Amino acid sequence: MLAAVYHGRHDIRVQEWPAPPNPPAGWVTVAIAYCGICGTDIDEYLHGPVVIPTTTHPLTGAKAPLVLGHEGAGVVVAAGAGAGIDPGTRVGLENSVGCGQCAACLSGNRQLCPQYAVIGLMMDGALAETVNVPASMCAELPPSLPDEAGALAESLAVAVRAVRRAGSVAGVDVHVFGAGTIGLMAAQVARSSGAHSVTLRDLSAARLGRAAAMGFEVAPPSPDGGRAPVVFECTGTAAGLADSLSATARSGTTVVLGVHDRPREIDLVALLLDERVIRASLSHAMNDDYIPAIELLRRGKVDFESLITDRVPLQGAVDRGFDPLVADPESHLKVLIDCRQ
């Protein structure tokens, strides 16, 4: 089969790759319709391997080279014994696996499992014609939901969790730092959750223009942009974190969901004097975040089409997908790879 395979930094190859075997008990084979390129994939392309293992992963047994892609949706074409999902079922892939035995896994939060693994990073992923995954990773897509929306459900689940971690946003002003895909999704979830106002803050005029076109207030990240009781930090940068903390009102909450590549300094005195709260939000859980994300999409509460800036065939995943995202990040949000072509 054709797949986008990670071999190392600046080395992703669209190549022939062994098709997955018949799925074992509890697993299914999914023919992928669409898979999104994530910022994590870009980090691996430019700076990796970061989380992609170069020695055998303790849970999955995988290591590079491996197939990328953790934002997939498609149709089940084969099912192992006891999988509980019939072939022909359209599914979105929540993307994570855990040991199944630790406290995190037993509470439904396998993203906090010490052996946590994600398809496309710690095992073969969805930037391929087909992939084998545990049935527990699959959520059925409503008939009315396009495959493209199914591929965006994973990113949206990240935003759903972040808004949950903030506590209630109903009736309050919300600021979101970083008007990329995750930031715009967090803004839409906050709006659908009853926020009084949602302001996107970013250095990029192009991204702020896109946010304004989606009906959001916009402002620069500078201090004159004001403060809010709830702030989401979606940039993953030192400046973005500092600006987010400064923009959080007294007794307010800053939710950090941007992925930072190094330790950051925080002014604990200012935090203490304002009695502010910092909360981290990692990935998502199936029942609490991923399935609600699909429901938001089904109800039309999220404008997913405005987040898709290109659709390209699998054969062009590198030169028409990864490379344009690297060369001109301000012009792109989500690039979807059509794995059927």
Short mmCIF file of C-alpha atoms in Angstrom, two decimals:
data_model
loop_
_atom_site.label_atom_id
_atom_site.label_comp_id
_atom_site.label_asym_id
_atom_site.label_seq_id
_atom_site.Cartn_x
_atom_site.Cartn_y
_atom_site.Cartn_z
CA MET A 1 0.00 0.00 0.00
CA LEU A 2 1.01 3.66 -0.29
CA ALA A 3 1.97 5.50 2.91
CA ALA A 4 3.79 8.62 4.15
CA VAL A 5 6.66 7.17 6.16
CA TYR A 6 8.83 9.05 8.65
CA HIS A 7 12.51 8.11 8.32
CA GLY A 8 14.04 11.06 10.16
CA ARG A 9 14.44 14.83 10.22
CA HIS A 10 13.54 16.31 6.81
CA ASP A 11 12.98 12.80 5.54
CA ILE A 12 9.35 11.80 4.95
CA ARG A 13 8.82 9.49 2.00
CA VAL A 14 5.59 8.59 0.24
CA GLN A 15 6.37 4.99 -0.59
CA GLU A 16 5.11 1.47 -0.78
CA TRP A 17 4.73 0.05 2.74
CA PRO A 18 3.51 -3.36 3.95
CA ALA A 19 -0.27 -3.42 4.28
CA PRO A 20 -1.44 -4.28 7.80
CA PRO A 21 -2.23 -7.96 8.41
CA ASN A 22 -5.68 -9.25 9.30
CA PRO A 23 -6.65 -7.47 12.52
CA PRO A 24 -6.25 -9.46 15.74
CA ALA A 25 -9.00 -9.81 18.33
CA GLY A 26 -10.31 -6.44 19.43
CA TRP A 27 -8.76 -4.61 16.49
CA VAL A 28 -10.04 -3.35 13.15
CA THR A 29 -8.57 -2.38 9.79
CA VAL A 30 -9.64 1.07 8.64
CA ALA A 31 -9.42 2.29 5.05
CA ILE A 32 -8.51 5.94 5.54
CA ALA A 33 -10.48 8.59 3.69
CA TYR A 34 -8.78 11.71 5.04
CA CYS A 35 -5.96 12.38 7.48
CA GLY A 36 -4.87 15.82 8.66
CA ILE A 37 -1.32 17.07 9.00
CA CYS A 38 -0.80 18.25 12.58
CA GLY A 39 1.69 20.71 14.03
CA THR A 40 3.23 17.76 15.84
CA ASP A 41 3.91 16.13 12.47
CA ILE A 42 5.59 19.34 11.30
CA ASP A 43 7.76 19.42 14.44
CA GLU A 44 8.89 15.85 13.75
CA TYR A 45 9.63 16.78 10.12
CA LEU A 46 11.69 19.84 11.05
CA HIS A 47 13.23 18.95 14.40
CA GLY A 48 12.62 15.26 15.05
CA PRO A 49 12.64 12.67 16.09
CA VAL A 50 11.01 14.35 19.09
CA VAL A 51 8.47 11.81 20.35
CA ILE A 52 8.81 9.27 17.53
CA PRO A 53 10.84 6.45 19.10
CA THR A 54 14.21 5.45 17.71
CA THR A 55 14.28 2.43 20.01
CA THR A 56 11.42 -0.01 20.53
CA HIS A 57 8.40 1.62 22.21
CA PRO A 58 7.52 -0.30 25.43
CA LEU A 59 3.82 -0.60 24.59
CA THR A 60 3.62 -0.79 20.79
CA GLY A 61 7.01 -2.28 19.94
CA ALA A 62 7.35 0.27 17.12
CA LYS A 63 10.19 2.60 16.19
CA ALA A 64 11.17 4.74 13.21
CA PRO A 65 10.70 4.36 10.32
CA LEU A 66 6.93 4.37 10.77
CA VAL A 67 3.80 5.69 9.07
CA LEU A 68 2.76 9.18 10.17
CA GLY A 69 -0.76 10.48 10.75
CA HIS A 70 -2.92 10.69 13.86
CA GLU A 71 -5.92 12.70 12.59
CA GLY A 72 -7.71 10.08 10.56
CA ALA A 73 -11.20 9.06 9.51
CA GLY A 74 -12.38 6.30 7.21
CA VAL A 75 -14.34 3.08 6.97
CA VAL A 76 -13.79 -0.24 8.72
CA VAL A 77 -12.94 -2.90 6.15
CA ALA A 78 -12.06 -5.79 8.48
CA ALA A 79 -12.68 -6.60 12.14
CA GLY A 80 -11.03 -9.02 14.52
CA ALA A 81 -12.95 -11.22 16.90
CA GLY A 82 -14.86 -9.27 19.53
CA ALA A 83 -14.12 -5.89 17.97
CA GLY A 84 -17.76 -4.88 18.15
CA ILE A 85 -17.59 -2.81 14.97
CA ASP A 86 -18.93 -4.14 11.70
CA PRO A 87 -17.10 -3.71 8.39
CA GLY A 88 -18.63 -0.83 6.49
CA THR A 89 -18.89 1.41 9.57
CA ARG A 90 -17.51 4.92 9.09
CA VAL A 91 -15.30 5.92 12.00
CA GLY A 92 -13.10 8.66 13.36
CA LEU A 93 -9.90 7.69 15.13
CA GLU A 94 -9.41 9.07 18.64
CA ASN A 95 -5.77 8.00 18.10
CA SER A 96 -4.43 6.93 21.52
CA VAL A 97 -3.69 3.67 23.28
CA GLY A 98 -2.69 2.95 26.85
CA CYS A 99 -1.69 -0.04 28.94
CA GLY A 100 -5.31 -0.56 30.01
CA GLN A 101 -4.34 -1.34 33.60
CA CYS A 102 -3.08 1.85 35.27
CA ALA A 103 -5.28 4.34 37.13
CA ALA A 104 -5.33 6.72 34.18
CA CYS A 105 -6.51 4.07 31.74
CA LEU A 106 -9.11 2.72 34.15
CA SER A 107 -10.52 6.24 34.60
CA GLY A 108 -10.86 6.72 30.86
CA ASN A 109 -7.87 9.05 30.60
CA ARG A 110 -5.40 6.89 28.70
CA GLN A 111 -3.64 10.05 27.46
CA LEU A 112 -2.17 10.17 30.99
CA CYS A 113 -0.97 6.55 30.92
CA PRO A 114 2.80 6.28 31.54
CA GLN A 115 2.99 4.10 28.41
CA TYR A 116 0.67 6.32 26.36
CA ALA A 117 1.09 5.92 22.63
CA VAL A 118 -0.42 7.67 19.61
CA ILE A 119 -0.85 6.26 16.13
CA GLY A 120 1.41 7.96 13.63
CA LEU A 121 3.94 8.75 16.34
CA MET A 122 4.55 5.60 18.38
CA MET A 123 2.97 3.12 15.94
CA ASP A 124 1.94 3.12 12.28
CA GLY A 125 -0.63 5.81 11.60
CA ALA A 126 -3.29 7.04 9.24
CA LEU A 127 -1.30 8.72 6.45
CA ALA A 128 -1.75 5.52 4.51
CA GLU A 129 -4.35 3.64 2.55
CA THR A 130 -5.19 1.43 5.55
CA VAL A 131 -4.23 1.12 9.20
CA ASN A 132 -4.86 -1.37 12.01
CA VAL A 133 -6.10 0.15 15.27
CA PRO A 134 -7.78 -1.06 18.46
CA ALA A 135 -11.56 -0.93 18.15
CA SER A 136 -11.57 1.14 21.34
CA MET A 137 -9.92 3.92 19.33
CA CYS A 138 -12.85 4.17 16.91
CA ALA A 139 -15.98 6.29 17.19
CA GLU A 140 -18.78 5.90 14.66
CA LEU A 141 -19.40 8.95 12.50
CA PRO A 142 -22.98 10.13 11.93
CA PRO A 143 -24.21 9.61 8.36
CA SER A 144 -24.57 13.39 7.90
CA LEU A 145 -20.95 14.11 8.80
CA PRO A 146 -18.46 14.33 5.91
CA ASP A 147 -15.21 12.40 6.06
CA GLU A 148 -13.30 15.70 6.22
CA ALA A 149 -15.12 16.64 9.42
CA GLY A 150 -14.34 13.21 10.85
CA ALA A 151 -10.64 13.84 10.25
CA LEU A 152 -10.90 17.13 12.15
CA ALA A 153 -12.63 15.57 15.16
CA GLU A 154 -9.32 14.71 16.79
CA SER A 155 -8.08 18.31 16.76
CA LEU A 156 -11.47 19.52 17.93
CA ALA A 157 -11.35 17.06 20.84
CA VAL A 158 -8.15 18.79 22.01
CA ALA A 159 -10.10 22.05 22.14
CA VAL A 160 -13.09 20.42 23.86
CA ARG A 161 -10.85 19.15 26.63
CA ALA A 162 -9.15 22.53 27.05
CA VAL A 163 -12.48 24.30 27.48
CA ARG A 164 -13.58 21.67 30.00
CA ARG A 165 -10.34 22.17 31.90
CA ALA A 166 -11.10 25.88 32.16
CA GLY A 167 -14.29 25.22 34.09
CA SER A 168 -17.45 26.99 33.01
CA VAL A 169 -16.93 29.70 30.40
CA ALA A 170 -20.64 30.57 30.21
CA GLY A 171 -21.16 34.31 30.41
CA VAL A 172 -17.48 35.22 30.69
CA ASP A 173 -15.02 36.89 28.34
CA VAL A 174 -12.46 34.54 26.81
CA HIS A 175 -9.17 35.35 25.10
CA VAL A 176 -7.37 32.82 22.89
CA PHE A 177 -3.70 33.34 22.09
CA GLY A 178 -2.76 31.78 18.77
CA ALA A 179 -5.21 31.87 15.84
CA GLY A 180 -4.08 28.61 14.30
CA THR A 181 -6.21 25.49 13.94
CA ILE A 182 -6.33 24.64 17.66
CA GLY A 183 -6.86 28.25 18.69
CA LEU A 184 -9.77 28.70 16.28
CA MET A 185 -11.26 25.43 17.45
CA ALA A 186 -10.91 26.42 21.12
CA ALA A 187 -12.59 29.72 20.28
CA GLN A 188 -15.49 27.95 18.58
CA VAL A 189 -15.94 25.53 21.48
CA ALA A 190 -15.89 28.41 23.95
CA ARG A 191 -18.47 30.28 21.88
CA SER A 192 -20.71 27.22 21.67
CA SER A 193 -20.33 26.81 25.45
CA GLY A 194 -21.88 30.22 26.10
CA ALA A 195 -18.90 32.55 26.47
CA HIS A 196 -19.93 36.21 26.61
CA SER A 197 -17.24 37.13 24.09
CA VAL A 198 -14.27 35.40 22.46
CA THR A 199 -11.22 37.33 21.29
CA LEU A 200 -8.44 35.84 19.17
CA ARG A 201 -5.00 37.33 19.72
CA ASP A 202 -2.14 36.75 17.31
CA LEU A 203 0.80 38.52 15.67
CA SER A 204 -0.33 37.45 12.21
CA ALA A 205 -2.65 39.87 10.42
CA ALA A 206 -3.67 37.09 8.05
CA ARG A 207 -4.71 34.80 10.90
CA LEU A 208 -6.54 37.58 12.71
CA GLY A 209 -8.35 38.36 9.47
CA ARG A 210 -9.48 34.76 9.20
CA ALA A 211 -10.66 34.83 12.83
CA ALA A 212 -12.60 38.04 12.23
CA ALA A 213 -14.25 36.48 9.17
CA MET A 214 -15.43 33.68 11.46
CA GLY A 215 -17.16 36.23 13.68
CA PHE A 216 -14.61 36.61 16.47
CA GLU A 217 -13.20 39.73 18.02
CA VAL A 218 -9.49 40.12 17.35
CA ALA A 219 -6.62 41.93 19.04
CA PRO A 220 -2.82 41.91 19.04
CA PRO A 221 -1.07 40.00 21.82
CA SER A 222 0.27 43.24 23.34
CA PRO A 223 -0.92 44.40 26.80
CA ASP A 224 -3.34 46.95 25.33
CA GLY A 225 -5.46 44.00 24.18
CA GLY A 226 -6.93 43.79 27.68
CA ARG A 227 -7.42 41.00 30.21
CA ALA A 228 -9.99 38.23 30.53
CA PRO A 229 -11.11 35.75 33.23
CA VAL A 230 -10.31 32.77 30.97
CA VAL A 231 -7.34 32.63 28.61
CA PHE A 232 -6.20 29.81 26.36
CA GLU A 233 -2.53 29.59 25.41
CA CYS A 234 -2.35 27.85 22.02
CA THR A 235 0.97 29.14 20.65
CA GLY A 236 3.53 26.87 22.31
CA THR A 237 5.97 29.80 22.46
CA ALA A 238 7.65 31.62 25.35
CA ALA A 239 6.18 34.95 24.24
CA GLY A 240 2.72 33.43 23.84
CA LEU A 241 2.84 31.98 27.34
CA ALA A 242 4.02 35.25 28.86
CA ASP A 243 1.37 37.23 27.01
CA SER A 244 -1.35 34.75 27.99
CA LEU A 245 -0.46 34.97 31.66
CA SER A 246 -0.34 38.76 31.53
CA ALA A 247 -3.75 38.84 29.85
CA THR A 248 -5.40 36.69 32.54
CA ALA A 249 -7.50 38.73 34.93
CA ARG A 250 -7.16 38.56 38.69
CA SER A 251 -8.46 35.21 40.02
CA GLY A 252 -8.69 34.05 36.40
CA THR A 253 -7.55 30.86 34.71
CA THR A 254 -4.94 30.29 32.02
CA VAL A 255 -5.26 26.98 30.18
CA VAL A 256 -2.05 25.89 28.48
CA LEU A 257 -2.59 23.55 25.54
CA GLY A 258 0.15 24.77 23.22
CA VAL A 259 3.00 22.24 23.13
CA HIS A 260 6.23 23.80 24.38
CA ASP A 261 9.58 22.40 23.31
CA ARG A 262 11.54 23.55 26.37
CA PRO A 263 11.05 24.67 30.01
CA ARG A 264 9.58 28.15 30.55
CA GLU A 265 9.96 30.63 33.39
CA ILE A 266 6.83 31.86 35.17
CA ASP A 267 6.55 34.83 37.52
CA LEU A 268 5.11 33.10 40.57
CA VAL A 269 4.93 36.35 42.56
CA ALA A 270 2.58 37.90 40.00
CA LEU A 271 0.61 34.66 39.89
CA LEU A 272 0.26 34.66 43.67
CA LEU A 273 -0.68 38.33 44.01
CA ASP A 274 -3.42 37.95 41.41
CA GLU A 275 -4.47 34.54 42.74
CA ARG A 276 -4.55 33.20 39.21
CA VAL A 277 -4.70 29.54 38.15
CA ILE A 278 -2.67 27.79 35.45
CA ARG A 279 -4.09 24.54 34.09
CA ALA A 280 -2.53 22.22 31.55
CA SER A 281 -4.65 20.36 29.03
CA LEU A 282 -3.22 17.30 27.30
CA SER A 283 -4.77 15.73 24.23
CA HIS A 284 -8.24 14.24 24.86
CA ALA A 285 -10.24 11.32 26.23
CA MET A 286 -12.68 9.29 24.15
CA ASN A 287 -15.90 9.68 26.15
CA ASP A 288 -15.31 13.12 27.64
CA ASP A 289 -13.81 14.90 24.63
CA TYR A 290 -13.71 13.00 21.34
CA ILE A 291 -17.34 11.88 21.21
CA PRO A 292 -18.55 15.37 22.29
CA ALA A 293 -16.38 16.81 19.50
CA ILE A 294 -18.18 14.63 16.96
CA GLU A 295 -21.50 15.79 18.39
CA LEU A 296 -20.48 19.45 18.02
CA LEU A 297 -19.63 18.78 14.40
CA ARG A 298 -22.92 16.95 13.85
CA ARG A 299 -24.88 19.85 15.30
CA GLY A 300 -23.07 22.35 13.10
CA LYS A 301 -21.56 24.20 16.07
CA VAL A 302 -18.09 24.22 14.48
CA ASP A 303 -17.22 25.73 11.11
CA PHE A 304 -14.77 23.06 10.00
CA GLU A 305 -14.72 24.07 6.33
CA SER A 306 -13.08 27.42 7.16
CA LEU A 307 -10.24 25.53 8.85
CA ILE A 308 -9.37 23.44 5.77
CA THR A 309 -6.97 25.32 3.52
CA ASP A 310 -6.11 22.47 1.14
CA ARG A 311 -6.89 18.89 0.22
CA VAL A 312 -4.13 16.95 -1.48
CA PRO A 313 -3.72 13.32 -2.58
CA LEU A 314 -1.55 10.96 -0.56
CA GLN A 315 1.05 10.87 -3.34
CA GLY A 316 1.59 14.61 -2.83
CA ALA A 317 1.66 14.57 0.98
CA VAL A 318 5.20 15.95 1.20
CA ASP A 319 5.54 18.40 -1.68
CA ARG A 320 1.94 19.65 -1.54
CA GLY A 321 1.27 19.11 2.18
CA PHE A 322 4.23 19.26 4.54
CA ASP A 323 6.43 21.59 2.50
CA PRO A 324 3.80 24.34 1.95
CA LEU A 325 2.92 24.25 5.66
CA VAL A 326 6.60 24.80 6.47
CA ALA A 327 7.19 27.44 3.80
CA ASP A 328 4.05 29.54 4.38
CA PRO A 329 2.42 28.71 7.71
CA GLU A 330 0.36 31.92 7.79
CA SER A 331 -1.52 30.95 4.63
CA HIS A 332 -2.49 27.52 5.89
CA LEU A 333 -4.46 26.02 8.74
CA LYS A 334 -5.41 22.40 8.19
CA VAL A 335 -4.16 20.50 5.16
CA LEU A 336 -6.05 17.24 4.66
CA ILE A 337 -4.51 14.29 2.85
CA ASP A 338 -6.91 12.26 0.72
CA CYS A 339 -5.65 8.72 1.29
CA ARG A 340 -7.98 7.26 -1.34
CA GLN A 341 -6.01 8.91 -4.17
#
